[in-house]
PDB file of C-alpha atoms in Angstrom:
ATOM      1  CA  UNK A  78      -6.987 -34.095-168.646  1.00 53.00           C
ATOM      2  CA  UNK A  79      -8.237 -34.665-172.710  1.00 53.00           C
ATOM      3  CA  UNK A  80      -6.927 -38.461-171.599  1.00 51.00           C
ATOM      4  CA  UNK A  81      -8.544 -38.272-168.161  1.00 53.00           C
ATOM      5  CA  UNK A  82     -11.346 -38.054-169.190  1.00 54.00           C
ATOM      6  CA  UNK A  83     -11.859 -39.921-171.673  1.00 50.00           C
ATOM      7  CA  UNK A  84     -10.157 -43.135-169.074  1.00 53.00           C
ATOM      8  CA  UNK A  85     -12.517 -41.874-166.160  1.00 53.00           C
ATOM      9  CA  UNK A  86     -15.971 -41.951-168.562  1.00 52.00           C
ATOM     10  CA  UNK A  87     -14.304 -45.110-170.493  1.00 49.00           C
ATOM     11  CA  UNK A  88     -14.339 -47.389-166.781  1.00 50.00           C
ATOM     12  CA  UNK A  89     -18.149 -46.067-165.753  1.00 52.00           C
ATOM     13  CA  UNK A  90     -20.075 -49.149-165.052  1.00 48.00           C
ATOM     14  CA  UNK A  91     -22.662 -49.768-163.867  1.00 45.00           C
ATOM     15  CA  UNK A  92     -24.269 -52.028-161.060  1.00 44.00           C
ATOM     16  CA  UNK A  93     -27.043 -53.994-162.632  1.00 45.00           C
ATOM     17  CA  UNK A  94     -28.064 -57.783-160.787  1.00 47.00           C
ATOM     18  CA  UNK A  95     -26.485 -60.667-162.806  1.00 47.00           C
ATOM     19  CA  UNK A  96     -29.095 -62.899-162.526  1.00 45.00           C
ATOM     20  CA  UNK A  97     -27.747 -64.824-165.987  1.00 44.00           C
ATOM     21  CA  UNK A  98     -25.564 -66.843-167.973  1.00 47.00           C
ATOM     22  CA  UNK A  99     -22.862 -63.938-168.475  1.00 57.00           C
ATOM     23  CA  UNK A 100     -21.643 -65.675-171.806  1.00 66.00           C
ATOM     24  CA  UNK A 101     -24.945 -64.000-173.400  1.00 71.00           C
ATOM     25  CA  UNK A 102     -24.574 -60.862-172.823  1.00 74.00           C
ATOM     26  CA  UNK A 103     -24.209 -58.227-175.899  1.00 76.00           C
ATOM     27  CA  UNK A 104     -21.915 -55.249-176.253  1.00 78.00           C
ATOM     28  CA  UNK A 105     -21.958 -52.648-179.428  1.00 79.00           C
ATOM     29  CA  UNK A 106     -18.216 -51.373-178.813  1.00 79.00           C
ATOM     30  CA  UNK A 107     -18.628 -50.266-175.250  1.00 79.00           C
ATOM     31  CA  UNK A 108     -23.132 -50.167-175.223  1.00 82.00           C
ATOM     32  CA  UNK A 109     -24.669 -52.721-173.448  1.00 80.00           C
ATOM     33  CA  UNK A 110     -27.220 -54.757-175.326  1.00 80.00           C
ATOM     34  CA  UNK A 111     -30.876 -53.141-173.820  1.00 80.00           C
ATOM     35  CA  UNK A 112     -31.671 -56.736-173.046  1.00 79.00           C
ATOM     36  CA  UNK A 113     -28.510 -57.491-171.026  1.00 78.00           C
ATOM     37  CA  UNK A 114     -29.625 -58.979-167.558  1.00 75.00           C
ATOM     38  CA  UNK A 115     -32.450 -60.987-168.940  1.00 77.00           C
ATOM     39  CA  UNK A 116     -31.796 -63.292-170.744  1.00 74.00           C
ATOM     40  CA  UNK A 117     -31.787 -66.984-169.675  1.00 70.00           C
ATOM     41  CA  UNK A 118     -29.616 -70.137-171.494  1.00 65.00           C
ATOM     42  CA  UNK A 119     -26.220 -70.558-173.025  1.00 63.00           C
ATOM     43  CA  UNK A 120     -25.270 -69.642-176.465  1.00 64.00           C
ATOM     44  CA  UNK A 121     -26.157 -69.816-179.501  1.00 64.00           C
ATOM     45  CA  UNK A 122     -29.712 -70.361-177.254  1.00 69.00           C
ATOM     46  CA  UNK A 123     -29.904 -67.116-175.405  1.00 72.00           C
ATOM     47  CA  UNK A 124     -33.784 -66.126-174.768  1.00 74.00           C
ATOM     48  CA  UNK A 125     -34.823 -62.778-173.464  1.00 75.00           C
ATOM     49  CA  UNK A 126     -37.232 -63.020-170.702  1.00 73.00           C
ATOM     50  CA  UNK A 127     -39.272 -60.587-168.989  1.00 73.00           C
ATOM     51  CA  UNK A 128     -40.589 -62.145-165.942  1.00 65.00           C
ATOM     52  CA  UNK A 129     -40.355 -65.364-165.000  1.00 63.00           C
ATOM     53  CA  UNK A 130     -44.161 -65.857-163.517  1.00 65.00           C
ATOM     54  CA  UNK A 131     -44.422 -63.295-160.940  1.00 69.00           C
ATOM     55  CA  UNK A 132     -45.211 -59.307-160.752  1.00 70.00           C
ATOM     56  CA  UNK A 133     -41.358 -59.179-158.483  1.00 72.00           C
ATOM     57  CA  UNK A 134     -39.324 -61.087-161.391  1.00 74.00           C
ATOM     58  CA  UNK A 135     -40.972 -58.735-164.194  1.00 79.00           C
ATOM     59  CA  UNK A 136     -40.541 -55.517-161.738  1.00 80.00           C
ATOM     60  CA  UNK A 137     -36.831 -56.398-161.643  1.00 79.00           C
ATOM     61  CA  UNK A 138     -36.303 -57.126-165.322  1.00 80.00           C
ATOM     62  CA  UNK A 139     -38.305 -53.855-166.316  1.00 83.00           C
ATOM     63  CA  UNK A 140     -35.718 -52.091-163.877  1.00 82.00           C
ATOM     64  CA  UNK A 141     -32.265 -54.282-165.309  1.00 82.00           C
ATOM     65  CA  UNK A 142     -33.572 -52.801-168.728  1.00 84.00           C
ATOM     66  CA  UNK A 143     -34.382 -48.952-167.797  1.00 86.00           C
ATOM     67  CA  UNK A 144     -30.722 -49.304-166.187  1.00 83.00           C
ATOM     68  CA  UNK A 145     -29.292 -50.261-169.698  1.00 83.00           C
ATOM     69  CA  UNK A 146     -30.956 -47.798-171.649  1.00 87.00           C
ATOM     70  CA  UNK A 147     -30.154 -44.981-169.150  1.00 85.00           C
ATOM     71  CA  UNK A 148     -26.535 -46.123-169.749  1.00 83.00           C
ATOM     72  CA  UNK A 149     -26.532 -46.593-172.995  1.00 87.00           C
ATOM     73  CA  UNK A 150     -27.765 -42.875-173.131  1.00 88.00           C
ATOM     74  CA  UNK A 151     -25.133 -41.055-170.428  1.00 85.00           C
ATOM     75  CA  UNK A 152     -22.044 -42.822-172.218  1.00 85.00           C
ATOM     76  CA  UNK A 153     -23.494 -41.210-175.621  1.00 89.00           C
ATOM     77  CA  UNK A 154     -23.317 -37.665-173.122  1.00 88.00           C
ATOM     78  CA  UNK A 155     -19.999 -38.799-171.671  1.00 85.00           C
ATOM     79  CA  UNK A 156     -18.799 -39.182-175.429  1.00 89.00           C
ATOM     80  CA  UNK A 157     -20.564 -36.220-176.673  1.00 90.00           C
ATOM     81  CA  UNK A 158     -18.689 -33.919-174.085  1.00 90.00           C
ATOM     82  CA  UNK A 159     -15.899 -34.951-174.479  1.00 89.00           C
ATOM     83  CA  UNK A 160     -15.722 -34.257-178.262  1.00 93.00           C
ATOM     84  CA  UNK A 161     -16.659 -30.733-177.661  1.00 93.00           C
ATOM     85  CA  UNK A 162     -13.615 -30.254-175.556  1.00 93.00           C
ATOM     86  CA  UNK A 163     -12.016 -31.282-178.214  1.00 94.00           C
ATOM     87  CA  UNK A 164     -13.568 -28.804-180.670  1.00 94.00           C
ATOM     88  CA  UNK A 165     -13.487 -26.020-177.770  1.00 94.00           C
ATOM     89  CA  UNK A 166      -9.785 -26.471-178.324  1.00 94.00           C
ATOM     90  CA  UNK A 167      -9.319 -26.089-181.824  1.00 95.00           C
ATOM     91  CA  UNK A 168     -11.429 -23.301-182.082  1.00 94.00           C
ATOM     92  CA  UNK A 169      -9.006 -21.965-179.446  1.00 93.00           C
ATOM     93  CA  UNK A 170      -6.361 -22.900-181.227  1.00 94.00           C
ATOM     94  CA  UNK A 171      -7.333 -21.889-184.569  1.00 93.00           C
ATOM     95  CA  UNK A 172      -8.676 -18.282-182.817  1.00 91.00           C
ATOM     96  CA  UNK A 173      -5.637 -16.573-184.062  1.00 87.00           C
ATOM     97  CA  UNK A 174      -5.720 -14.618-180.455  1.00 86.00           C
ATOM     98  CA  UNK A 175      -9.343 -12.837-182.097  1.00 91.00           C
ATOM     99  CA  UNK A 176     -10.698 -11.794-178.607  1.00 92.00           C
ATOM    100  CA  UNK A 177     -14.741 -13.331-179.974  1.00 94.00           C
ATOM    101  CA  UNK A 178     -13.731 -16.790-181.248  1.00 93.00           C
ATOM    102  CA  UNK A 179     -10.850 -17.226-177.968  1.00 94.00           C
ATOM    103  CA  UNK A 180     -14.214 -16.631-175.471  1.00 96.00           C
ATOM    104  CA  UNK A 181     -16.223 -18.627-177.842  1.00 94.00           C
ATOM    105  CA  UNK A 182     -13.988 -21.567-177.496  1.00 94.00           C
ATOM    106  CA  UNK A 183     -13.343 -20.687-173.769  1.00 95.00           C
ATOM    107  CA  UNK A 184     -17.279 -20.778-173.774  1.00 95.00           C
ATOM    108  CA  UNK A 185     -17.822 -23.949-175.330  1.00 94.00           C
ATOM    109  CA  UNK A 186     -14.749 -25.846-173.159  1.00 94.00           C
ATOM    110  CA  UNK A 187     -16.334 -24.564-170.094  1.00 95.00           C
ATOM    111  CA  UNK A 188     -20.253 -26.154-170.877  1.00 94.00           C
ATOM    112  CA  UNK A 189     -18.905 -29.547-172.133  1.00 93.00           C
ATOM    113  CA  UNK A 190     -16.807 -29.572-168.884  1.00 92.00           C
ATOM    114  CA  UNK A 191     -20.426 -28.801-166.884  1.00 92.00           C
ATOM    115  CA  UNK A 192     -22.078 -31.531-168.900  1.00 89.00           C
ATOM    116  CA  UNK A 193     -18.887 -34.297-168.253  1.00 88.00           C
ATOM    117  CA  UNK A 194     -19.351 -32.803-164.812  1.00 89.00           C
ATOM    118  CA  UNK A 195     -23.570 -33.435-164.811  1.00 89.00           C
ATOM    119  CA  UNK A 196     -23.000 -36.737-166.776  1.00 86.00           C
ATOM    120  CA  UNK A 197     -20.618 -37.931-164.079  1.00 85.00           C
ATOM    121  CA  UNK A 198     -22.970 -36.954-160.932  1.00 87.00           C
ATOM    122  CA  UNK A 199     -26.125 -38.780-163.202  1.00 84.00           C
ATOM    123  CA  UNK A 200     -23.926 -42.066-163.354  1.00 82.00           C
ATOM    124  CA  UNK A 201     -22.917 -41.283-159.059  1.00 83.00           C
ATOM    125  CA  UNK A 202     -26.827 -41.717-158.875  1.00 84.00           C
ATOM    126  CA  UNK A 203     -27.866 -44.472-161.079  1.00 79.00           C
ATOM    127  CA  UNK A 204     -25.014 -46.530-159.651  1.00 76.00           C
ATOM    128  CA  UNK A 205     -26.387 -45.604-155.766  1.00 82.00           C
ATOM    129  CA  UNK A 206     -30.325 -46.241-156.779  1.00 77.00           C
ATOM    130  CA  UNK A 207     -28.997 -49.332-158.941  1.00 72.00           C
ATOM    131  CA  UNK A 208     -27.691 -50.907-155.860  1.00 73.00           C
ATOM    132  CA  UNK A 209     -30.563 -49.760-153.747  1.00 76.00           C
ATOM    133  CA  UNK A 210     -32.986 -51.122-155.731  1.00 67.00           C
TER     134      UNK A 210
END
């Protein structure tokens, strides 16, 4: 179950409009840089350009930046949920049959799973909204 959760979280991607040179994309671990989608040029001359003189381009770039930030936040929440599932499992194994320890461990696991489901639902909603915009 842990491997399935991790593989689902790691395969989550967002649909961000790609109107720039793909070689200027930047990722730190699996997190996108906030400026992905609003850079132009080619390495090493990549420049962040917010707006292209029109209001539509400015709003589109702001939406792209917000989607990048939302992606970072959702990835952090997903990773935290997996970590809490691991912590709950460890607490469950080390409870030594204590009913209060088992109950606390099950609560931790259940809350982490609920958080993971909410995060995956949020990813789906953001993907739908990103595709509409």
